[in-house]
Coordinates of C-alpha atoms in Angstrom, one line a residue:
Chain A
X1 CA -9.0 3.7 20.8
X2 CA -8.6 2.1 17.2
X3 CA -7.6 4.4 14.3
X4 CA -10.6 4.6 13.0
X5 CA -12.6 5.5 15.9
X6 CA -10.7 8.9 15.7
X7 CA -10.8 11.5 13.4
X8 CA -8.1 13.8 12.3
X9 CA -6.9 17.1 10.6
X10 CA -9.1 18.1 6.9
X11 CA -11.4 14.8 8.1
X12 CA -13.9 16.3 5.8
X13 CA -12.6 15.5 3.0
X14 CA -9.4 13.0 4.2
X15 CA -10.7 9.7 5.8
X16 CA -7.1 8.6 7.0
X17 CA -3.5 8.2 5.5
X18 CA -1.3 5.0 5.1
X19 CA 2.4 4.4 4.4
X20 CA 2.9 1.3 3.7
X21 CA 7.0 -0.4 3.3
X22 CA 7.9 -3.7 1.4
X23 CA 10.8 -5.5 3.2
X24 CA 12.1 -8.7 2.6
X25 CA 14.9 -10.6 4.6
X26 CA 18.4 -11.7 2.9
X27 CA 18.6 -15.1 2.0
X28 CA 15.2 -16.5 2.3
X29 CA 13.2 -16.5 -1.1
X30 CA 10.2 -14.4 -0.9
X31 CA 7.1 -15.4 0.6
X32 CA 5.0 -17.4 -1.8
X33 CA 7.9 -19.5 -2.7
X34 CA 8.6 -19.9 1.1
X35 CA 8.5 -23.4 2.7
X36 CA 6.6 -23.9 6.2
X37 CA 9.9 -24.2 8.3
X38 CA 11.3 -20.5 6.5
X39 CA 7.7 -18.8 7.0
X40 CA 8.0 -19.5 10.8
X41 CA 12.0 -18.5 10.8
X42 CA 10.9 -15.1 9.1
X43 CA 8.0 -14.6 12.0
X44 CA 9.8 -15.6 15.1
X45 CA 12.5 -12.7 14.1
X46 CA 9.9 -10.2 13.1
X47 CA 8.1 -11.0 16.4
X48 CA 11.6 -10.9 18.3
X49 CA 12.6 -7.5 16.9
X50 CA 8.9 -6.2 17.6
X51 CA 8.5 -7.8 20.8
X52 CA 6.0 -5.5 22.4
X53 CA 3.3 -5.7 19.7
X54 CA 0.7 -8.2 20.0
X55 CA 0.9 -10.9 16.9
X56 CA -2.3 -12.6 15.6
X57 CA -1.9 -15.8 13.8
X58 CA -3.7 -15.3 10.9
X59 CA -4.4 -19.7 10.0
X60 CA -6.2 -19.4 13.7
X61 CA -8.8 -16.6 12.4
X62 CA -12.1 -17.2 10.6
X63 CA -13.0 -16.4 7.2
X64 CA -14.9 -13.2 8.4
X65 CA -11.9 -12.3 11.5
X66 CA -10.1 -11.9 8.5
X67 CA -12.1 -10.2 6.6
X68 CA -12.6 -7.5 9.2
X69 CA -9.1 -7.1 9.1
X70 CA -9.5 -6.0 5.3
X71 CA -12.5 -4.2 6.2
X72 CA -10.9 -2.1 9.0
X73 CA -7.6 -1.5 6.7
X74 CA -5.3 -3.3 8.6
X75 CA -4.5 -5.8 6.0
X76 CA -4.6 -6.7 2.2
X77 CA -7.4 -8.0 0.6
X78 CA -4.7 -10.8 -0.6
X79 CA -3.4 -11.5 3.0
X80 CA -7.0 -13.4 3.5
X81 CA -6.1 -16.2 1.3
X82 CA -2.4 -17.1 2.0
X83 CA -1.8 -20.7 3.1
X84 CA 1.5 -20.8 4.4
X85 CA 2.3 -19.5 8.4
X86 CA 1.8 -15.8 8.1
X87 CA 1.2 -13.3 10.8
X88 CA -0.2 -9.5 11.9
X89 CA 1.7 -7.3 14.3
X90 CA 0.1 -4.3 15.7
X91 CA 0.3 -1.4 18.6
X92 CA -2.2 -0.4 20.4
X93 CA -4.1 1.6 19.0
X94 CA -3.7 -0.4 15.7
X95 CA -1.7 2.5 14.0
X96 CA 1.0 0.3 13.2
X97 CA 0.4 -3.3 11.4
X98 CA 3.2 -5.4 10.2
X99 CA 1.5 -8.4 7.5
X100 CA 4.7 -11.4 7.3
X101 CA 4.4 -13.1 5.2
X102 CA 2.6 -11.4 2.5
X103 CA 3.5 -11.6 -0.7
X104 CA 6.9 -9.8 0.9
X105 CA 8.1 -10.9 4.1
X106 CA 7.3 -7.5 5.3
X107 CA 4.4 -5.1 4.9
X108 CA 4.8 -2.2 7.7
X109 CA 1.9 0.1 7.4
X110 CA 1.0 2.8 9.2
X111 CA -2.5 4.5 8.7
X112 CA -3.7 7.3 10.9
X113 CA -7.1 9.3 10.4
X114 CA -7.5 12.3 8.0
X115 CA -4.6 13.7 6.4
X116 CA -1.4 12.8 8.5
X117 CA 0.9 11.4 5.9
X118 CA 4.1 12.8 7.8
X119 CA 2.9 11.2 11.1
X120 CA 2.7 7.7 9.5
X121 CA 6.1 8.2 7.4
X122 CA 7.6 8.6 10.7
X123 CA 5.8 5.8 12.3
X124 CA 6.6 3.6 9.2
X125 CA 10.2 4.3 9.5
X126 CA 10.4 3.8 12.9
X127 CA 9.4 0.0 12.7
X128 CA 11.8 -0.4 10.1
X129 CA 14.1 0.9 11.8
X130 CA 13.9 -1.6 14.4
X131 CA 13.5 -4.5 12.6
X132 CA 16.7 -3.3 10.6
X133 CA 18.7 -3.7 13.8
X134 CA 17.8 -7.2 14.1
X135 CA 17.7 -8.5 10.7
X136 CA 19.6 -8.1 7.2
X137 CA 17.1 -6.6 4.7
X138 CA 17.4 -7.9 1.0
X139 CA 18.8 -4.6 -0.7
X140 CA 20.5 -3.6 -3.9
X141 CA 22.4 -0.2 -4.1
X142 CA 20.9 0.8 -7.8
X143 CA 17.4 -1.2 -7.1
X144 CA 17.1 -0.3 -4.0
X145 CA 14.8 -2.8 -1.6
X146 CA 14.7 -6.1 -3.5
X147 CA 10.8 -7.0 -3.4
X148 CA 8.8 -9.8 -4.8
X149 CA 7.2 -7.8 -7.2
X150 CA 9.9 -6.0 -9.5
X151 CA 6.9 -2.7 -9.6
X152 CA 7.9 -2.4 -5.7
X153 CA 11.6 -1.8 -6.6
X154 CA 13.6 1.3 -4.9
X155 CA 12.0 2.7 -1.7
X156 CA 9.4 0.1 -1.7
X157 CA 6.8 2.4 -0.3
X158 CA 3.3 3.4 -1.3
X159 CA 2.3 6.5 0.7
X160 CA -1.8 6.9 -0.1
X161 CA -4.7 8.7 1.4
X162 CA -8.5 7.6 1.3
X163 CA -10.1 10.8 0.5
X164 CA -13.8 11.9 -0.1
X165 CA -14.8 13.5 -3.3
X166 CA -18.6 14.2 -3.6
X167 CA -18.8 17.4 -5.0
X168 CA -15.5 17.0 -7.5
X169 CA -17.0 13.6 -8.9
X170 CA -20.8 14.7 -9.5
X171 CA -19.6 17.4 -11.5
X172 CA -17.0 15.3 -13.6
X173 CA -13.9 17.8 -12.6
X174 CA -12.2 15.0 -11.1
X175 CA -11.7 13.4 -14.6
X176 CA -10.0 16.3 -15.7
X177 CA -7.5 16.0 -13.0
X178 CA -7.6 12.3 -12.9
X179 CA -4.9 12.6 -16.1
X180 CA -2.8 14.8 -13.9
X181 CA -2.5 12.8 -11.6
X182 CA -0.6 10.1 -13.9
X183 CA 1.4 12.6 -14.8
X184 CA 2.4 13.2 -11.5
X185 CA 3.3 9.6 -10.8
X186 CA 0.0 9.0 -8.8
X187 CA -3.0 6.7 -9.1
X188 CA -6.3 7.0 -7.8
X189 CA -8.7 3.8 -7.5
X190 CA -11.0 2.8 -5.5
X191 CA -11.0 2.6 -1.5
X192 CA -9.9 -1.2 -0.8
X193 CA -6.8 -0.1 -3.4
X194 CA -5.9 -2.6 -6.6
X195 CA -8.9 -3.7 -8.2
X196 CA -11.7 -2.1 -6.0
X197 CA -14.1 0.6 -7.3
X198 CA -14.9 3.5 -5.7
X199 CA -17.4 3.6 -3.7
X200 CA -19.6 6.4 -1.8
X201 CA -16.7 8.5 -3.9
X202 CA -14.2 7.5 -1.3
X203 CA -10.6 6.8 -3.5
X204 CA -7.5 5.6 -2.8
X205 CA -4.6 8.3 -4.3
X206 CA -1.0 6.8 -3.9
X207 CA 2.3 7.1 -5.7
X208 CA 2.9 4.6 -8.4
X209 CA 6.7 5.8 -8.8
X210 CA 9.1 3.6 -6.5
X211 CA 12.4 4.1 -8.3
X212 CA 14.5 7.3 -8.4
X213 CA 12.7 9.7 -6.0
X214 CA 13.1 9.9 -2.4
X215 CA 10.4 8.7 0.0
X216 CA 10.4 12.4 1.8
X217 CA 9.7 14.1 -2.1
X218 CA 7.6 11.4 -3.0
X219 CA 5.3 12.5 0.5
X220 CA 5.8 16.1 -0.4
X221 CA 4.3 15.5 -3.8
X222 CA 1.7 13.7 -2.6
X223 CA 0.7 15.9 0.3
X224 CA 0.9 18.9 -2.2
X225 CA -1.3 17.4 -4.5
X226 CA -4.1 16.0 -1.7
X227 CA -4.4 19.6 -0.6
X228 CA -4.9 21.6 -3.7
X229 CA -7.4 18.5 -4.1
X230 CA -9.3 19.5 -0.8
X231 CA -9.2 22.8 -1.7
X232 CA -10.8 22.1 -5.0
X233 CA -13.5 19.6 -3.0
X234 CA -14.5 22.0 -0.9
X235 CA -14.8 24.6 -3.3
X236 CA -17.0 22.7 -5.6
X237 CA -19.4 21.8 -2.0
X238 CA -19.9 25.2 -1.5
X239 CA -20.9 26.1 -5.8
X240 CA -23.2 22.8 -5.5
X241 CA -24.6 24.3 -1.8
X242 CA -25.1 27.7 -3.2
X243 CA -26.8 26.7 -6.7
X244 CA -29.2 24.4 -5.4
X245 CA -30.1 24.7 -1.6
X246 CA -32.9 22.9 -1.2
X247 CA -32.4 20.4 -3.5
X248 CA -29.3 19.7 -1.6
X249 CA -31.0 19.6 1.9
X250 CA -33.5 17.4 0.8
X251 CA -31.1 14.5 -0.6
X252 CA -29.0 14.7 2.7
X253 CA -32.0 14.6 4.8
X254 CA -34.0 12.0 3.2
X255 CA -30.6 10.1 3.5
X256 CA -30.7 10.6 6.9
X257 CA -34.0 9.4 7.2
X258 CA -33.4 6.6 5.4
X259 CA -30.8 5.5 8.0
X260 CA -32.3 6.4 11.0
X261 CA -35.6 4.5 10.1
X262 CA -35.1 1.8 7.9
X263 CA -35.7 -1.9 8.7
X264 CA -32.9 -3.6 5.9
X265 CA -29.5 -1.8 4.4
X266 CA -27.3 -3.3 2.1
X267 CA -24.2 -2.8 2.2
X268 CA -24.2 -1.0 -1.0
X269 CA -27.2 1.2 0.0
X270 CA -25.6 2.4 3.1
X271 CA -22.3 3.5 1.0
X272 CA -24.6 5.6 -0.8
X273 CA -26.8 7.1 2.2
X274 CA -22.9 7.6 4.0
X275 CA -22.3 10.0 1.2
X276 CA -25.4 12.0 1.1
X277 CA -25.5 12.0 5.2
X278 CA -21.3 13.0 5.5
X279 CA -21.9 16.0 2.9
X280 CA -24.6 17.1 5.0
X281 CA -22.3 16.8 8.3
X282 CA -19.7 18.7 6.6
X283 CA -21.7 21.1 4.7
X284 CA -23.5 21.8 8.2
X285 CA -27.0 20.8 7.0
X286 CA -27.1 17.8 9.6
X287 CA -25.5 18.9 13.2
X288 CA -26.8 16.1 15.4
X289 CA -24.0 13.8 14.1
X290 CA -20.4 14.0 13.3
X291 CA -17.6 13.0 11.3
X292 CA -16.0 10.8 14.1
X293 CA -19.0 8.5 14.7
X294 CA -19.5 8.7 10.7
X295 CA -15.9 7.4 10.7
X296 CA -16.9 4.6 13.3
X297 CA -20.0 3.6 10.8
X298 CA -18.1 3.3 7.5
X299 CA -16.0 0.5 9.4
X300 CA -18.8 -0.8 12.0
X301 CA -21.3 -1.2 9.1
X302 CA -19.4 -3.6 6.5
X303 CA -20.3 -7.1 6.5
X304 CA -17.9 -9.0 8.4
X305 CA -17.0 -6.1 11.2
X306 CA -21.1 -5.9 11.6
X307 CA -21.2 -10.2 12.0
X308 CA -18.1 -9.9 14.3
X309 CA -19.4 -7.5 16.8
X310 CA -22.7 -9.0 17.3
X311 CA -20.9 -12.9 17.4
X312 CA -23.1 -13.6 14.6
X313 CA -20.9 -14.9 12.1
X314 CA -22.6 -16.6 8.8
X315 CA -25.8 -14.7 8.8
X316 CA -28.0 -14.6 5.6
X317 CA -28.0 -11.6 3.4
X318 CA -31.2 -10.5 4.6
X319 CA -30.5 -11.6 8.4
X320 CA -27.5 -9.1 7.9
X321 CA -29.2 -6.3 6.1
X322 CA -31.3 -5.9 9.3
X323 CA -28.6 -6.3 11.6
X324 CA -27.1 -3.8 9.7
X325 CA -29.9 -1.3 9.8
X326 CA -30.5 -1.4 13.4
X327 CA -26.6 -1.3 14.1
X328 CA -26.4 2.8 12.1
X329 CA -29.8 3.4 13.9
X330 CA -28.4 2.8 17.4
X331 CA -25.0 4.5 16.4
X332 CA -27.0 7.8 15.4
Chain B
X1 CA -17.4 -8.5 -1.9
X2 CA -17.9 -11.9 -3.0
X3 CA -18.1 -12.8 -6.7
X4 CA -21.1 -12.1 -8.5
X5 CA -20.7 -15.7 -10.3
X6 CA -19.9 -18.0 -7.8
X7 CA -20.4 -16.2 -4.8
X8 CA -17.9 -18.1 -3.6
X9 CA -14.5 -16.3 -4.1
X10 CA -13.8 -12.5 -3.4
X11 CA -14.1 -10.4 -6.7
X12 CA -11.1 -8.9 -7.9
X13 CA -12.5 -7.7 -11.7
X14 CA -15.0 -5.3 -12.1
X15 CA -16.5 -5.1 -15.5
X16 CA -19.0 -2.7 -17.5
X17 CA -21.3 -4.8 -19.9
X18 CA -23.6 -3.7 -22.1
X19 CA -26.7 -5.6 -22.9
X20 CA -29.4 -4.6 -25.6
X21 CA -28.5 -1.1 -24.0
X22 CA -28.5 -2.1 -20.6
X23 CA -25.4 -1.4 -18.9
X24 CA -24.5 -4.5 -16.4
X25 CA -21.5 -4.3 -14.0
X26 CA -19.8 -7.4 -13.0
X27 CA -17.7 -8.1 -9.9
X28 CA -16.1 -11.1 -10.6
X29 CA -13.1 -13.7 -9.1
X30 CA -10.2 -14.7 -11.1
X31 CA -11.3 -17.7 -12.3
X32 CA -14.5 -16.3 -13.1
X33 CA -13.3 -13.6 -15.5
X34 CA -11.2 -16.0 -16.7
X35 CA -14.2 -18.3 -17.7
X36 CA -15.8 -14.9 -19.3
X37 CA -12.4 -14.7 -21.6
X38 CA -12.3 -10.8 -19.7
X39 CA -8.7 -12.2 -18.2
X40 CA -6.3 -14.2 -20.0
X41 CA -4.5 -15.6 -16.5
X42 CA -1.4 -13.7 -17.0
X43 CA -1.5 -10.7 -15.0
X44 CA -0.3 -7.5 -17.3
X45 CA 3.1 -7.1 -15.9
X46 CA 3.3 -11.2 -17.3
X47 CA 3.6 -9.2 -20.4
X48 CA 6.0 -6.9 -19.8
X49 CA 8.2 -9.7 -18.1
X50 CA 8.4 -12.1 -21.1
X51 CA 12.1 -12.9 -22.2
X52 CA 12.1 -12.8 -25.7
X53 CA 13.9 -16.5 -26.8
X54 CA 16.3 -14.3 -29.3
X55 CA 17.8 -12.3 -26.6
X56 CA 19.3 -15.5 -24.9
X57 CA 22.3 -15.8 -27.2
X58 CA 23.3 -19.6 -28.4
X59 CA 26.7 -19.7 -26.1
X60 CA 25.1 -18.3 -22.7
X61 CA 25.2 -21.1 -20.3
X62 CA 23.0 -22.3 -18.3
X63 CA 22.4 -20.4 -15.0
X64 CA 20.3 -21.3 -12.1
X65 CA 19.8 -19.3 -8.5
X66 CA 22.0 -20.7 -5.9
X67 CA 19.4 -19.6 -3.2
X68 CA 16.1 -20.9 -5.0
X69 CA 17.7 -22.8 -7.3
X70 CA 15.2 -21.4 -10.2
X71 CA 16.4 -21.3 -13.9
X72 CA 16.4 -18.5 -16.8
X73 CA 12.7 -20.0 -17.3
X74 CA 11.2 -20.0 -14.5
X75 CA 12.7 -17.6 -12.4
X76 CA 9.7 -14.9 -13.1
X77 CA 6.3 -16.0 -12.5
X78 CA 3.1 -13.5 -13.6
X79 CA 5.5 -10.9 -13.6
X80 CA 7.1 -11.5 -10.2
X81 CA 10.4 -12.8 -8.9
X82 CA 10.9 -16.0 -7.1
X83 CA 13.9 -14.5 -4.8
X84 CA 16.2 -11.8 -3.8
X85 CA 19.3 -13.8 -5.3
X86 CA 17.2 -14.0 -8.4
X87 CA 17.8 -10.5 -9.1
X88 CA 21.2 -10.7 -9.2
X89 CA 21.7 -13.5 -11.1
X90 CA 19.4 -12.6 -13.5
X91 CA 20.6 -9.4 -13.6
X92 CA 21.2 -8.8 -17.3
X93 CA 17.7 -10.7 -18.5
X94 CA 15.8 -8.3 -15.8
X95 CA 17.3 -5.0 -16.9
X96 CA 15.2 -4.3 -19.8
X97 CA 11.6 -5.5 -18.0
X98 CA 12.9 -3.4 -15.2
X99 CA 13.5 -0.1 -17.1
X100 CA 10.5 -0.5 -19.0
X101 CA 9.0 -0.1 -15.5
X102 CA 10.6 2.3 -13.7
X103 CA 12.7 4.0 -16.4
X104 CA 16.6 4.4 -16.7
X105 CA 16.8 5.4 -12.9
X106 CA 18.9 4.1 -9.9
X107 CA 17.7 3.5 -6.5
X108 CA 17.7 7.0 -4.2
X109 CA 16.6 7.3 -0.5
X110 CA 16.2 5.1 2.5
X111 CA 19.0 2.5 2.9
X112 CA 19.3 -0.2 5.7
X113 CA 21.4 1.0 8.3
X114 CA 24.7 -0.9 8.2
X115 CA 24.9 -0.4 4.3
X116 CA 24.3 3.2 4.7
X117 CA 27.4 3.5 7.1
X118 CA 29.4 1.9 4.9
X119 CA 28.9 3.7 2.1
X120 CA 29.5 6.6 3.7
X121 CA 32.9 5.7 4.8
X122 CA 33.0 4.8 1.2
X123 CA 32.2 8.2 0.1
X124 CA 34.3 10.2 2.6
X125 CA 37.4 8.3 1.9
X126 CA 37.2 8.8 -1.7
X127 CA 36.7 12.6 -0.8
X128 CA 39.6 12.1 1.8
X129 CA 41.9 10.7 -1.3
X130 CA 41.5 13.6 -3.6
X131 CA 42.1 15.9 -1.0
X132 CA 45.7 14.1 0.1
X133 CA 46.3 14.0 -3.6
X134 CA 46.0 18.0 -3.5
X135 CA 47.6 18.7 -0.5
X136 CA 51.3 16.6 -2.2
X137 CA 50.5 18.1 -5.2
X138 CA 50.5 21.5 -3.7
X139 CA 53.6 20.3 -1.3
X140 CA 51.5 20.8 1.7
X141 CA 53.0 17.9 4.1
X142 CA 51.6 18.5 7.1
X143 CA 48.2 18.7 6.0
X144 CA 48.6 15.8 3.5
X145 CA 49.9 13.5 7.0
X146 CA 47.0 14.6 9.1
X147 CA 44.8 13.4 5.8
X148 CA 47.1 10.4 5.4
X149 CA 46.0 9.3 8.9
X150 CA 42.5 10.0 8.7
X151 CA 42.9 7.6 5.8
X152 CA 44.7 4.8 7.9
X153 CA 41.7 5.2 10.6
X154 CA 39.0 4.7 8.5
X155 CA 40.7 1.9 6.5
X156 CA 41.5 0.0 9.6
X157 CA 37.8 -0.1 11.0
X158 CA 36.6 -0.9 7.8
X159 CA 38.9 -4.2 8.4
X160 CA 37.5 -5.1 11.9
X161 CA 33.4 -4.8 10.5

């Protein structure tokens, strides 16, 4: 079973957790500036040090393969476009994913569902670990991991959770600690990371601070932070439950409604319907669904995962809108 | 989500606009929001990375990577580096940029294995040194030969890694 398909501790309010290591190999300049003949050097060790995860060649996957990668979290939005040889490693279960060829040789990630930042630190350090033992890493004792991108320098590691804020962004409170955060050396943004908005208030929090702080405080601080924000979430559900019940139940259910019964969905309507119908899950105004096949839908539901599982790549707007409406009718 | 221009590329810049009081957002590529003037084509750590001429003094010479074989103007592009050499060659013009980013800090945590153990031994033989200096000083010979050994050890498998 995927990540995704799973939920996991405070799933709520935390939709899953990432750790996610920039590595790049002595001697070889970094990826963009990489000939063909390097590219493929960099893979075959990678692959060689990793031998028991299965490797997808990225140049032999469509546009929209590619994209579902993006949509499912398993790569970076910027991945999609690169033109030299550049792979994806991966376990099982798809917990682990190792991009080479990036924009550093190595990006090893590790996402799990709902808040689990410890469990993919681990699993992070594990594959670099391994691929430590087999390679020489490009490092510098005062700038720590030498990375493409001189904003990566030190630890190279952004640790980040996707997490769900309804109630906190409705009633502006999340501005007020959106300053805080910056203090703190964390960023929030939207939930495909640089550049992306947030949608159906799903953000992106990670640490913006590479250089000077350990990758076990950094987490701490992080973790710290994501709680007293769940606290605060949930808090501000029960005020908005409380002041206005019925209002409340009737935007949830018509939501519900809406997906259960309606012939077209964008993409963009179904963010919004997601967040009514998952504060009604959690709030326990809707109990004939749950937040593991809500989890399935907000991956199963974007455009190129939808095309993908039906083989129907290249559909129309419309054509997919419909796919996409009977796809969340049969999941509920 | 594809560009709301071309609907071609995938957008990358969101943008607020506000017409006669209308407020229109944009999700735009690169080269799109470039077209609109909203990007200049530099990213904004292109800024932060420029070399000011006047800090290159007259009699520097003229340096160039020995892995990428890049040069003092070229060797960043938007704000990135082109290699791991780069950064050490380029040391001195990268300081600045690189404090500006991450402030007058060193590197702490996670280390790649093999450097790690070495600069460990590093560290205990340094703390093995002081301590033989301590034990002569205090005319503790015994002690200051068991040290003195220690020392040798370490030393010699430093010489077979």
């Amino acid at each position: 079973m995927a990540w995704f398909d799973r939920t996991g501790k405070d799933s709520d309010v935390v939709l899953s957790s990432r750790v996610r290591l920039a590595r790049n190999i002595k001697d070889y300049p970094f990826a963009p500036m990489l000939d063909e003949t390097g590219a493929n050097e960099i893979i075959e060790k990678v692959r060689s040090a990793l031998d028991d995860y299965s490797v997808t060649d990225m140049r032999t996957k469509s546009h929209t393969e590619r994209r579902s990668y993006v949509e499912k979290h398993l790569i970076s939005p910027a991945f999609v476009n690169v033109s030299t040889p550049h792979v994806l490693l991966t376990n099982e279960d798809m917990t682990d994913a190792v991009m080479v060829c990036e924009e550093d040789h190595l990006r090893i990630q590790s996402i799990h569902a709902g808040l689990a930042l410890r469990e993919a630190y681990s699993a992070a350090c594990a594959i670099d670990d391994r691929i430590d033992a087999s390679v020489t890493y490009a490092y510098n004792e005062k700038l720590g991991y030498l990375t493409h991108c001189p904003t990566n320098l030190g630890t190279g590691m952004r640790a980040s959770v996707m997490i769900f804020l309804p109630a906190l962004t409705q009633t502006k409170v999340l501005h007020s600690y959106a300053s805080q955060l910056e203090k703190l050396g964390l960023t929030l943004r939207g939930m495909y990371g640089e550049g992306s908005q947030a949608k159906a208030y799903i953000y992106q929090i990670s640490n913006s601070i590479t250089m000077g702080i350990t990758e076990e405080e950094t987490i701490s601080k992080l973790e710290s932070v994501v709680n007293q924000l769940i606290a605060s979430e949930r808090k501000t559900r029960e005020n908005m439950k409380n002041d206005d019940y019925d209002r409340m139940c009737d935007k949830v259910m018509r939501a519900e409604g809406l997906m259960r019964s309606a012939y077209m969905i964008s993409s963009g309507e179904f963010l919004k319907l997601f967040a009514d119908v998952k504060l009604g899950v959690d709030l326990g105004i809707i109990t004939d669904t749950d937040d593991k096949k809500l989890s399935e839908l907000l991956i199963g539901a974007m455009p190129a995962t939808l095309m993908l599982a039906s083989s129907r790549e290249g559909l129309s707007d419309a054509e997919r809108d419909k796919l996409r409406a009977s796809y969340i009718k049969g999941m509920l | 989500m594809l560009c709301t221009e071309c609907k071609k590329n995938n957008a990358t810049v969101f943008y607020q606009q506000s017409i006669n009081g209308q407020s229109v957002e944009l999700a735009l590529c690169q080269e799109c929001a470039e077209k609109h003037g909203i990007l200049t084509g530099d990213s904004l750590f292109g800024e932060l990375f420029k070399i000011p001429q006047f800090s290159r003094s007259a009699q520097s010479t003229h340096k160039s990577c020995t892995l990428c074989g890049s040069n003092e103007n070229n060797f960043i592009k938007d704000g990135k580096v082109s290699c791991p050499v780069c950064y050490e060659i380029f040391a001195e013009e990268l300081s600045a940029p690189i404090k500006r980013i991450h402030g007058n800090v060193s590197h702490i945590g996670r280390a790649p294995a093999k450097l790690k153990k070495q600069s460990d031994k590093k560290r205990e033989l340094e703390e093995l040194k002081r301590k033989l200096n301590e034990a002569v000083e205090k005319e503790e010979y015994e002690n200051a030969a068991v040290i003195r050994d220690r020392i040798r050890d370490i030393e010699a498998s430093e010489g077979g890694m």
